[in-house]
CSV table of C-alpha atoms in Angstrom, one decimal:
chain,number,residue,atom,x,y,z
A,7,MET,CA,17.2,98.4,100.1
A,8,THR,CA,13.6,97.5,99.3
A,9,ASN,CA,12.5,95.8,96.2
A,10,ALA,CA,10.9,99.0,94.9
A,11,GLU,CA,14.1,100.9,95.3
A,12,LEU,CA,16.0,98.1,93.6
A,13,LEU,CA,13.5,98.0,90.7
A,14,ALA,CA,13.8,101.8,90.5
A,15,LEU,CA,17.6,101.5,90.4
A,16,VAL,CA,17.4,99.0,87.6
A,17,ARG,CA,15.0,101.1,85.6
A,18,LYS,CA,17.2,104.1,86.0
A,19,ASN,CA,20.4,102.3,84.9
A,20,PRO,CA,19.2,99.5,82.6
A,21,ILE,CA,22.4,99.4,80.4
A,22,SER,CA,25.0,99.3,83.1
A,23,ILE,CA,23.1,96.9,85.3
A,24,GLY,CA,22.2,94.7,82.2
A,25,CYS,CA,25.8,94.7,81.1
A,26,GLY,CA,27.0,94.0,84.6
A,27,VAL,CA,24.7,91.0,84.9
A,28,LEU,CA,25.7,89.8,81.5
A,29,ALA,CA,29.4,90.2,82.4
A,30,LEU,CA,28.8,88.2,85.6
A,31,LEU,CA,27.1,85.4,83.6
A,32,LEU,CA,29.9,85.4,81.0
A,33,GLY,CA,32.5,85.4,83.7
A,34,GLY,CA,30.9,82.3,85.2
A,35,GLY,CA,30.8,80.7,81.8
A,36,VAL,CA,34.4,81.5,81.1
A,37,TYR,CA,35.4,80.1,84.4
A,38,TYR,CA,33.4,76.9,84.0
A,39,ARG,CA,34.2,76.2,80.4
A,40,GLY,CA,37.8,77.4,80.7
A,41,GLY,CA,38.4,74.6,83.2
A,42,GLN,CA,37.5,72.1,80.5
A,43,VAL,CA,40.1,73.3,78.0
A,44,PRO,CA,43.1,71.6,79.6
A,45,ASP,CA,41.1,68.4,79.9
A,46,VAL,CA,40.0,68.5,76.3
A,47,GLU,CA,43.6,69.3,75.2
A,48,ALA,CA,44.9,66.4,77.2
A,49,GLU,CA,42.3,64.1,75.7
A,50,LEU,CA,43.2,65.4,72.2
A,51,ALA,CA,46.9,64.7,72.9
A,52,GLN,CA,46.1,61.2,74.0
A,53,LYS,CA,43.8,60.5,71.1
A,54,SER,CA,46.3,62.0,68.6
A,55,SER,CA,49.1,60.0,70.1
A,56,GLU,CA,47.1,56.8,69.9
A,57,GLY,CA,45.9,57.6,66.4
A,58,GLU,CA,49.4,58.2,65.2
A,59,ARG,CA,50.6,55.0,66.9
A,60,LEU,CA,47.9,53.0,65.2
A,61,SER,CA,48.5,54.7,61.9
A,62,SER,CA,52.3,54.1,62.2
A,63,ASN,CA,51.5,50.4,63.1
A,64,LEU,CA,49.6,50.0,59.9
A,65,LYS,CA,52.3,51.9,57.8
A,66,ASN,CA,55.1,49.8,59.3
A,67,ALA,CA,53.2,46.6,58.8
A,68,ALA,CA,52.8,47.1,55.1
A,69,GLN,CA,55.3,44.3,54.3
A,70,LEU,CA,55.2,42.6,57.6
A,71,GLN,CA,53.3,39.5,56.3
A,72,GLU,CA,55.9,39.0,53.6
A,73,HIS,CA,58.8,39.4,56.0
A,74,PHE,CA,57.1,37.0,58.5
A,75,ASP,CA,56.6,34.4,55.7
A,76,ALA,CA,60.3,34.8,54.8
A,77,LEU,CA,61.3,34.3,58.4
A,78,VAL,CA,59.1,31.3,58.8
A,79,SER,CA,60.6,29.7,55.7
A,80,ALA,CA,64.1,30.6,56.9
A,81,ASN,CA,63.4,29.0,60.2
A,82,LYS,CA,62.1,25.9,58.5
A,83,ALA,CA,65.5,25.6,56.7
A,84,ILE,CA,67.2,26.2,60.0
A,85,ASP,CA,65.1,23.6,61.7
A,86,ALA,CA,66.3,21.0,59.1
A,87,ARG,CA,69.9,21.7,60.2
A,88,ILE,CA,69.2,21.5,64.0
A,89,VAL,CA,70.4,18.4,65.9
A,90,ARG,CA,67.9,16.6,68.1
A,91,ALA,CA,69.8,15.4,71.2
A,92,SER,CA,67.3,12.5,71.6
A,93,GLN,CA,68.2,11.1,68.2
A,94,PHE,CA,71.5,9.6,69.3
A,95,GLY,CA,71.9,7.1,66.5
A,96,LYS,CA,71.2,9.6,63.8
A,97,ASN,CA,73.7,12.0,65.3
A,98,LEU,CA,76.4,9.4,65.4
A,99,GLN,CA,75.6,8.5,61.8
A,100,TYR,CA,76.3,12.1,60.9
A,101,PHE,CA,79.9,11.8,62.1
A,102,TYR,CA,80.5,8.4,60.5
A,103,LYS,CA,79.2,9.9,57.2
A,104,LEU,CA,81.7,12.7,57.6
A,105,GLU,CA,84.4,10.2,58.3
A,106,THR,CA,83.6,8.4,55.1
A,107,GLU,CA,83.4,11.5,53.0
A,108,THR,CA,86.6,13.1,54.1
A,109,ALA,CA,88.6,9.8,54.5
A,110,VAL,CA,89.7,10.6,58.1
A,111,LYS,CA,89.7,7.9,60.7
A,112,LEU,CA,87.7,8.3,63.9
A,113,VAL,CA,90.0,7.1,66.6
A,114,THR,CA,87.2,6.7,69.1
A,115,ASP,CA,83.4,6.9,68.7
A,116,PRO,CA,82.1,10.5,68.9
A,117,ARG,CA,81.0,11.3,72.4
A,118,LEU,CA,77.8,13.3,72.5
A,119,SER,CA,77.1,14.7,76.0
A,120,PRO,CA,73.7,15.8,77.2
A,121,PRO,CA,72.8,19.3,76.2
A,122,SER,CA,74.2,22.0,78.5
A,123,ALA,CA,71.6,24.0,80.4
A,124,LYS,CA,70.1,27.1,78.7
A,125,LYS,CA,71.8,30.3,79.7
A,126,ASP,CA,68.8,32.3,78.5
A,127,PRO,CA,65.4,30.7,79.5
A,128,LYS,CA,63.9,32.3,76.4
A,129,ALA,CA,66.4,30.6,74.1
A,130,ALA,CA,65.0,28.2,71.6
A,131,TYR,CA,68.0,26.1,71.1
A,132,VAL,CA,70.7,24.4,73.3
A,133,ALA,CA,74.3,23.6,72.6
A,134,ILE,CA,75.1,19.9,72.5
A,135,PRO,CA,78.8,19.2,73.4
A,136,VAL,CA,80.6,16.6,71.2
A,137,ASN,CA,84.2,15.3,71.6
A,138,LEU,CA,85.9,13.8,68.5
A,139,SER,CA,89.3,12.3,68.0
A,140,VAL,CA,90.3,11.7,64.4
A,141,GLN,CA,93.5,10.9,62.4
A,142,GLY,CA,94.4,11.7,58.9
A,143,THR,CA,96.6,13.7,56.6
A,144,MET,CA,96.5,17.5,56.8
A,145,PRO,CA,94.2,17.9,53.8
A,146,GLN,CA,91.9,15.2,55.1
A,147,LEU,CA,91.7,16.8,58.6
A,148,LEU,CA,91.2,20.2,57.1
A,149,GLY,CA,88.4,18.8,54.9
A,150,PHE,CA,86.9,17.2,57.9
A,151,LEU,CA,87.0,20.4,59.9
A,152,ARG,CA,85.6,22.4,57.0
A,153,GLN,CA,82.7,19.9,56.6
A,154,LEU,CA,82.0,20.1,60.3
A,155,GLU,CA,82.0,23.9,60.4
A,156,SER,CA,80.0,24.4,57.2
A,157,GLY,CA,78.1,21.2,57.0
A,158,THR,CA,74.6,20.2,57.7
A,159,HIS,CA,74.5,21.0,61.3
A,160,TYR,CA,75.5,24.3,63.0
A,161,CYS,CA,78.8,23.7,64.7
A,162,ARG,CA,81.4,25.8,66.6
A,163,VAL,CA,84.7,24.4,67.6
A,164,LEU,CA,85.6,25.3,71.2
A,165,THR,CA,89.0,23.8,71.5
A,166,PHE,CA,91.1,21.5,69.4
A,167,SER,CA,94.5,19.9,69.5
A,168,LEU,CA,96.4,19.0,66.3
A,169,ALA,CA,99.6,17.1,66.6
A,170,GLY,CA,101.9,15.2,64.3
A,171,SER,CA,104.3,12.4,64.9
A,172,PRO,CA,108.0,12.8,65.0
A,173,ASP,CA,108.7,10.9,61.7
A,174,ARG,CA,106.3,13.3,59.8
A,175,LYS,CA,105.0,10.4,57.8
A,176,SER,CA,102.4,9.0,60.2
A,177,PRO,CA,98.9,10.5,60.2
A,178,LEU,CA,98.2,13.6,62.2
A,179,SER,CA,95.9,13.4,65.2
A,180,LEU,CA,93.2,15.9,65.8
A,181,SER,CA,91.1,16.1,69.0
A,182,ILE,CA,88.2,18.4,68.8
A,183,ASN,CA,85.8,19.7,71.4
A,184,LEU,CA,82.8,21.2,69.7
A,185,GLU,CA,79.2,22.2,70.1
A,186,LEU,CA,76.3,21.5,67.8
A,187,LEU,CA,73.2,23.7,67.9
A,188,GLY,CA,70.3,21.6,68.8
A,189,LEU,CA,67.0,20.9,70.5
A,190,PRO,CA,66.8,18.8,73.7
B,21,MET,CA,44.8,163.3,98.6
B,22,LEU,CA,47.5,160.7,98.8
B,23,PRO,CA,46.3,157.1,99.1
B,24,PHE,CA,48.0,156.2,102.3
B,25,LEU,CA,46.2,159.2,103.9
B,26,LYS,CA,42.8,157.7,103.0
B,27,LYS,CA,40.8,155.9,105.7
B,28,LYS,CA,40.5,152.2,105.1
B,29,SER,CA,37.1,150.9,104.2
B,30,ASP,CA,35.1,149.1,106.9
B,31,ALA,CA,33.8,146.4,104.4
B,32,ALA,CA,37.1,144.5,104.5
B,33,ALA,CA,37.1,144.5,108.3
B,34,ALA,CA,33.4,143.3,108.5
B,35,PRO,CA,33.0,139.6,109.6
B,36,LEU,CA,31.9,137.0,106.9
B,37,VAL,CA,28.3,136.2,107.3
B,38,PRO,CA,26.2,133.5,105.5
B,39,ALA,CA,24.0,134.5,102.6
B,40,TRP,CA,21.0,136.1,103.7
B,41,HIS,CA,18.6,134.0,101.5
B,42,PRO,CA,18.1,130.1,101.6
B,43,ASN,CA,19.3,127.9,98.8
B,44,PHE,CA,16.3,126.3,97.2
B,45,ARG,CA,18.2,124.5,94.4
B,46,ASN,CA,17.3,120.7,94.2
B,47,PHE,CA,20.5,119.3,92.8
B,48,GLU,CA,19.0,115.9,92.1
B,49,LYS,CA,16.4,117.4,89.8
B,50,LEU,CA,18.6,119.9,88.1
B,51,PRO,CA,20.0,118.8,84.8
B,52,ASP,CA,23.6,117.5,84.6
B,53,ILE,CA,25.5,120.3,83.1
B,54,LYS,CA,28.8,118.4,82.7
B,55,VAL,CA,30.0,118.0,79.2
B,56,VAL,CA,30.1,114.2,79.4
B,57,ARG,CA,27.7,112.6,81.8
B,58,THR,CA,28.9,110.2,84.5
B,59,ALA,CA,26.4,107.7,83.4
B,60,PHE,CA,28.1,107.5,80.0
B,61,PHE,CA,31.3,106.4,81.6
B,62,ILE,CA,29.6,103.8,83.8
B,63,ASN,CA,27.6,102.4,80.9
B,64,GLY,CA,30.6,102.5,78.7
B,65,ALA,CA,32.7,100.6,81.2
B,66,ALA,CA,29.9,98.0,81.7
B,67,VAL,CA,29.3,97.6,78.0
B,68,SER,CA,33.1,97.2,77.4
B,69,ALA,CA,33.5,94.7,80.2
B,70,ALA,CA,30.5,92.7,78.9
B,71,LEU,CA,31.8,92.9,75.4
B,72,ALA,CA,35.3,91.8,76.3
B,73,LEU,CA,34.0,88.9,78.3
B,74,LEU,CA,31.6,88.0,75.4
B,75,ILE,CA,34.5,88.0,72.9
B,76,TYR,CA,36.7,86.0,75.3
B,77,PHE,CA,33.9,83.5,76.0
B,78,GLY,CA,33.2,83.2,72.3
B,79,MET,CA,36.8,82.5,71.5
B,80,GLN,CA,37.0,80.0,74.2
B,81,GLU,CA,33.9,78.2,72.9
B,82,TRP,CA,35.4,78.3,69.4
B,83,GLN,CA,38.6,76.8,70.7
B,84,LEU,CA,36.7,74.0,72.5
B,85,ARG,CA,34.6,73.4,69.5
B,86,GLY,CA,37.8,73.0,67.4
B,87,LEU,CA,39.4,70.7,69.9
B,88,ASN,CA,36.3,68.5,70.1
B,89,ALA,CA,36.1,68.3,66.3
B,90,GLN,CA,39.8,67.2,66.2
B,91,ILE,CA,39.1,64.6,68.9
B,92,ALA,CA,36.2,63.3,66.9
B,93,ASP,CA,38.4,63.1,63.8
B,94,TRP,CA,41.1,61.2,65.7
B,95,GLN,CA,38.5,58.9,67.2
B,96,ARG,CA,37.1,58.1,63.8
B,97,GLN,CA,40.6,57.4,62.6
B,98,ILE,CA,41.3,55.2,65.6
B,99,ASP,CA,38.1,53.2,65.1
B,100,GLN,CA,39.1,52.7,61.5
B,101,ASN,CA,42.7,51.7,62.1
B,102,LYS,CA,42.4,49.7,65.3
B,103,PRO,CA,41.4,46.3,63.9
B,104,GLY,CA,44.3,46.4,61.3
B,105,SER,CA,46.7,47.6,63.9
B,106,ASP,CA,45.7,44.8,66.4
B,107,ARG,CA,46.3,42.3,63.6
B,108,ALA,CA,49.7,43.9,62.8
B,109,VAL,CA,50.7,43.9,66.5
B,110,ALA,CA,49.8,40.2,66.8
B,111,LEU,CA,51.8,39.4,63.7
B,112,HIS,CA,54.7,41.4,64.9
B,113,LYS,CA,54.9,39.3,68.1
B,114,LYS,CA,55.0,36.2,66.0
B,115,PHE,CA,57.7,37.9,63.9
B,116,GLN,CA,59.7,38.6,66.9
B,117,ALA,CA,59.5,35.0,68.1
B,118,GLU,CA,60.7,33.8,64.7
B,119,GLU,CA,63.4,36.5,64.6
B,120,LEU,CA,64.7,35.4,68.0
B,121,LYS,CA,65.5,32.0,66.7
B,122,ILE,CA,67.4,33.3,63.7
B,123,THR,CA,69.3,35.8,65.9
B,124,GLU,CA,70.2,32.9,68.2
B,125,VAL,CA,71.5,30.8,65.3
B,126,ALA,CA,73.5,33.8,64.0
B,127,ALA,CA,75.0,34.4,67.4
B,128,PHE,CA,76.0,30.8,67.8
B,129,VAL,CA,77.6,30.6,64.4
B,130,LYS,CA,79.5,33.9,64.8
B,131,SER,CA,80.6,33.2,68.4
B,132,LYS,CA,83.8,31.4,67.4
B,133,GLN,CA,86.3,31.8,64.7
B,134,LEU,CA,86.3,29.2,61.9
B,135,VAL,CA,89.1,26.9,62.9
B,136,SER,CA,89.6,25.4,59.4
B,137,ASP,CA,90.2,29.0,58.1
B,138,LEU,CA,92.6,29.7,61.0
B,139,ILE,CA,94.7,26.6,60.3
B,140,LEU,CA,94.7,27.1,56.6
B,141,HIS,CA,95.8,30.8,57.1
B,142,LEU,CA,98.6,29.8,59.5
B,143,GLY,CA,99.8,27.1,57.1
B,144,GLN,CA,99.8,29.5,54.1
B,145,SER,CA,101.6,32.3,56.0
B,146,LEU,CA,104.2,29.9,57.5
B,147,PRO,CA,107.9,30.8,56.6
B,148,SER,CA,109.8,28.1,54.7
B,149,ASN,CA,112.3,27.4,57.5
B,150,ILE,CA,109.6,26.8,60.1
B,151,ALA,CA,107.3,23.8,60.5
B,152,PHE,CA,104.4,23.1,62.7
B,153,ASP,CA,104.6,20.3,65.2
B,154,GLY,CA,101.3,21.0,66.7
B,155,LEU,CA,98.5,23.4,67.3
B,156,ASP,CA,96.4,23.6,70.4
B,157,LEU,CA,93.4,25.9,70.7
B,158,ARG,CA,92.3,26.4,74.3
B,159,ASP,CA,89.8,28.6,76.0
B,160,THR,CA,92.4,31.2,76.6
B,161,GLY,CA,94.3,31.1,73.4
B,162,LEU,CA,96.2,29.2,70.7
B,163,VAL,CA,99.5,27.4,71.3
B,164,LEU,CA,101.8,26.9,68.3
B,165,ARG,CA,104.4,24.3,68.6
B,166,LEU,CA,107.1,24.8,65.9
B,167,THR,CA,110.4,23.5,64.7
B,168,VAL,CA,112.8,26.1,63.3
B,169,ARG,CA,115.6,25.2,61.0
B,170,GLY,CA,119.0,26.8,61.4
B,171,THR,CA,121.6,27.5,64.0
B,172,SER,CA,120.3,28.4,67.5
B,173,ASP,CA,120.7,32.1,67.2
B,174,ALA,CA,119.4,32.2,63.6
B,175,ALA,CA,116.5,30.0,64.4
B,176,LEU,CA,115.5,32.1,67.4
B,177,GLY,CA,115.7,35.1,65.1
B,178,TYR,CA,113.4,33.4,62.6
B,179,ALA,CA,111.0,32.5,65.3
B,180,THR,CA,111.0,36.1,66.6
B,181,THR,CA,110.4,37.4,63.1
B,182,TYR,CA,107.6,35.0,62.7
B,183,LEU,CA,106.1,36.2,65.9
B,184,GLU,CA,106.2,39.8,64.7
B,185,GLN,CA,104.6,38.6,61.4
B,186,LEU,CA,101.8,37.0,63.4
B,187,ARG,CA,101.4,40.1,65.5
B,188,ALA,CA,101.0,42.2,62.4
B,189,ASP,CA,98.6,39.8,60.7
B,190,LYS,CA,95.3,41.5,60.1
B,191,GLN,CA,93.5,38.1,60.0
B,192,LEU,CA,94.5,37.3,63.6
B,193,THR,CA,92.5,40.0,65.3
B,194,ALA,CA,90.9,37.5,67.6
B,195,PHE,CA,94.2,37.4,69.5
B,196,ASP,CA,95.6,40.3,71.4
B,197,GLU,CA,98.9,39.1,72.9
B,198,PHE,CA,101.6,37.1,71.1
B,199,SER,CA,104.6,35.6,73.0
B,200,ILE,CA,107.2,32.9,72.8
B,201,THR,CA,106.7,30.8,75.9
B,202,THR,CA,109.5,28.2,75.4
B,203,SER,CA,112.5,27.6,73.2
B,204,THR,CA,114.6,24.5,73.4
B,205,ARG,CA,117.2,22.9,71.2
B,206,ASN,CA,116.4,19.4,70.1
B,207,PRO,CA,119.8,17.5,70.5
B,208,ALA,CA,118.7,14.7,68.0
B,209,THR,CA,117.9,17.0,65.1
B,210,GLY,CA,119.8,20.1,66.1
B,211,ARG,CA,116.8,22.2,65.4
B,212,LEU,CA,115.1,24.6,67.7
B,213,ALA,CA,111.7,23.7,69.2
B,214,VAL,CA,109.7,26.8,69.9
B,215,GLU,CA,106.3,27.2,71.5
B,216,MET,CA,104.3,30.4,71.0
B,217,PHE,CA,101.1,31.5,72.7
B,218,LEU,CA,98.5,33.7,71.1
B,219,ARG,CA,96.1,34.9,73.7
B,220,LEU,CA,92.4,35.2,72.7
B,221,ARG,CA,90.8,38.5,73.3
B,222,THR,CA,88.2,38.5,76.0
B,223,THR,CA,86.0,40.8,74.0
B,224,PRO,CA,86.1,40.4,70.2
B,225,LYS,CA,87.6,43.3,68.3
B,226,LYS,CA,85.2,45.0,66.0
B,227,PRO,CA,86.2,44.9,62.4
């Protein structure tokens, strides 16, 4: 088909050919732009997710500073009750003070062992094993135990042995194997 | 004359011959005499297709415009909230570090039963005809050494009743097994020496 014939065909059918060309162009546009829709939707999903996350962070952090301050002050209070394994004299003094306060008698000096290895590497504190052997009446020993368990330092009794004498008038003996929460 | 007696016409028998005159009609130049012209359908289809595509394209562009506007909104919000959020995240990490210390202390304190409370409770719930000779808390459980007053059979009955009492005690949930391990008569006093074992649960019972 020559150019003249083509031109004649166009002149003869201007509407159908014009619409056909327009439809072709629009089809190309739909194809090209339609491919962008999933990408734009994915970008919107990502942005909205990030936006909601940031917004949620801000919303949840409304009282975070106050809570953090409360935790810091609580940890300061805890820190004052934590035993330092290196301060051997001070730690011994703690048990002698308990002995005086509760009127029990320490049969042997308290034996503080080196801190046991941390089970969790992220753990802040270590357990410091202590062996005690005391004598006293039942109320004295109970007072001593109570002072230990709810006293200055955090303490947990692992094992104990409480025994009396046959005549029931001699003082009772209490051997305790405990752990204090401390820092190396 | 009857019809079947008439002679048949020769015209029907004559062979078909082409028209005697040439057809001078020029169909291309003659007007289209159809009620609806073919061009109408072609133009109509072309216009419809173009129109449909135009509408579809327009809707798609509108959708893209809306999505881009939403993205711009979110981006503006992200830019606005990011500094505050970053500060909050950093503070939260510090919070977690502080919280970890408190959790550790709480776990340490709760990991074992208060021994003073245990002894006090055992002393308070002890029957009048039974006395403690000793208590021994081990890793596996608690050993109770008792002296029971009474004749052998009665004393053993008291000890068994006491064991049942311990088993039913709601405050001794840390133990899951209660048993009498030894029972011997003391010849000097005539009393029965009984040893009981309360086995510690391997996993603590939830209250």
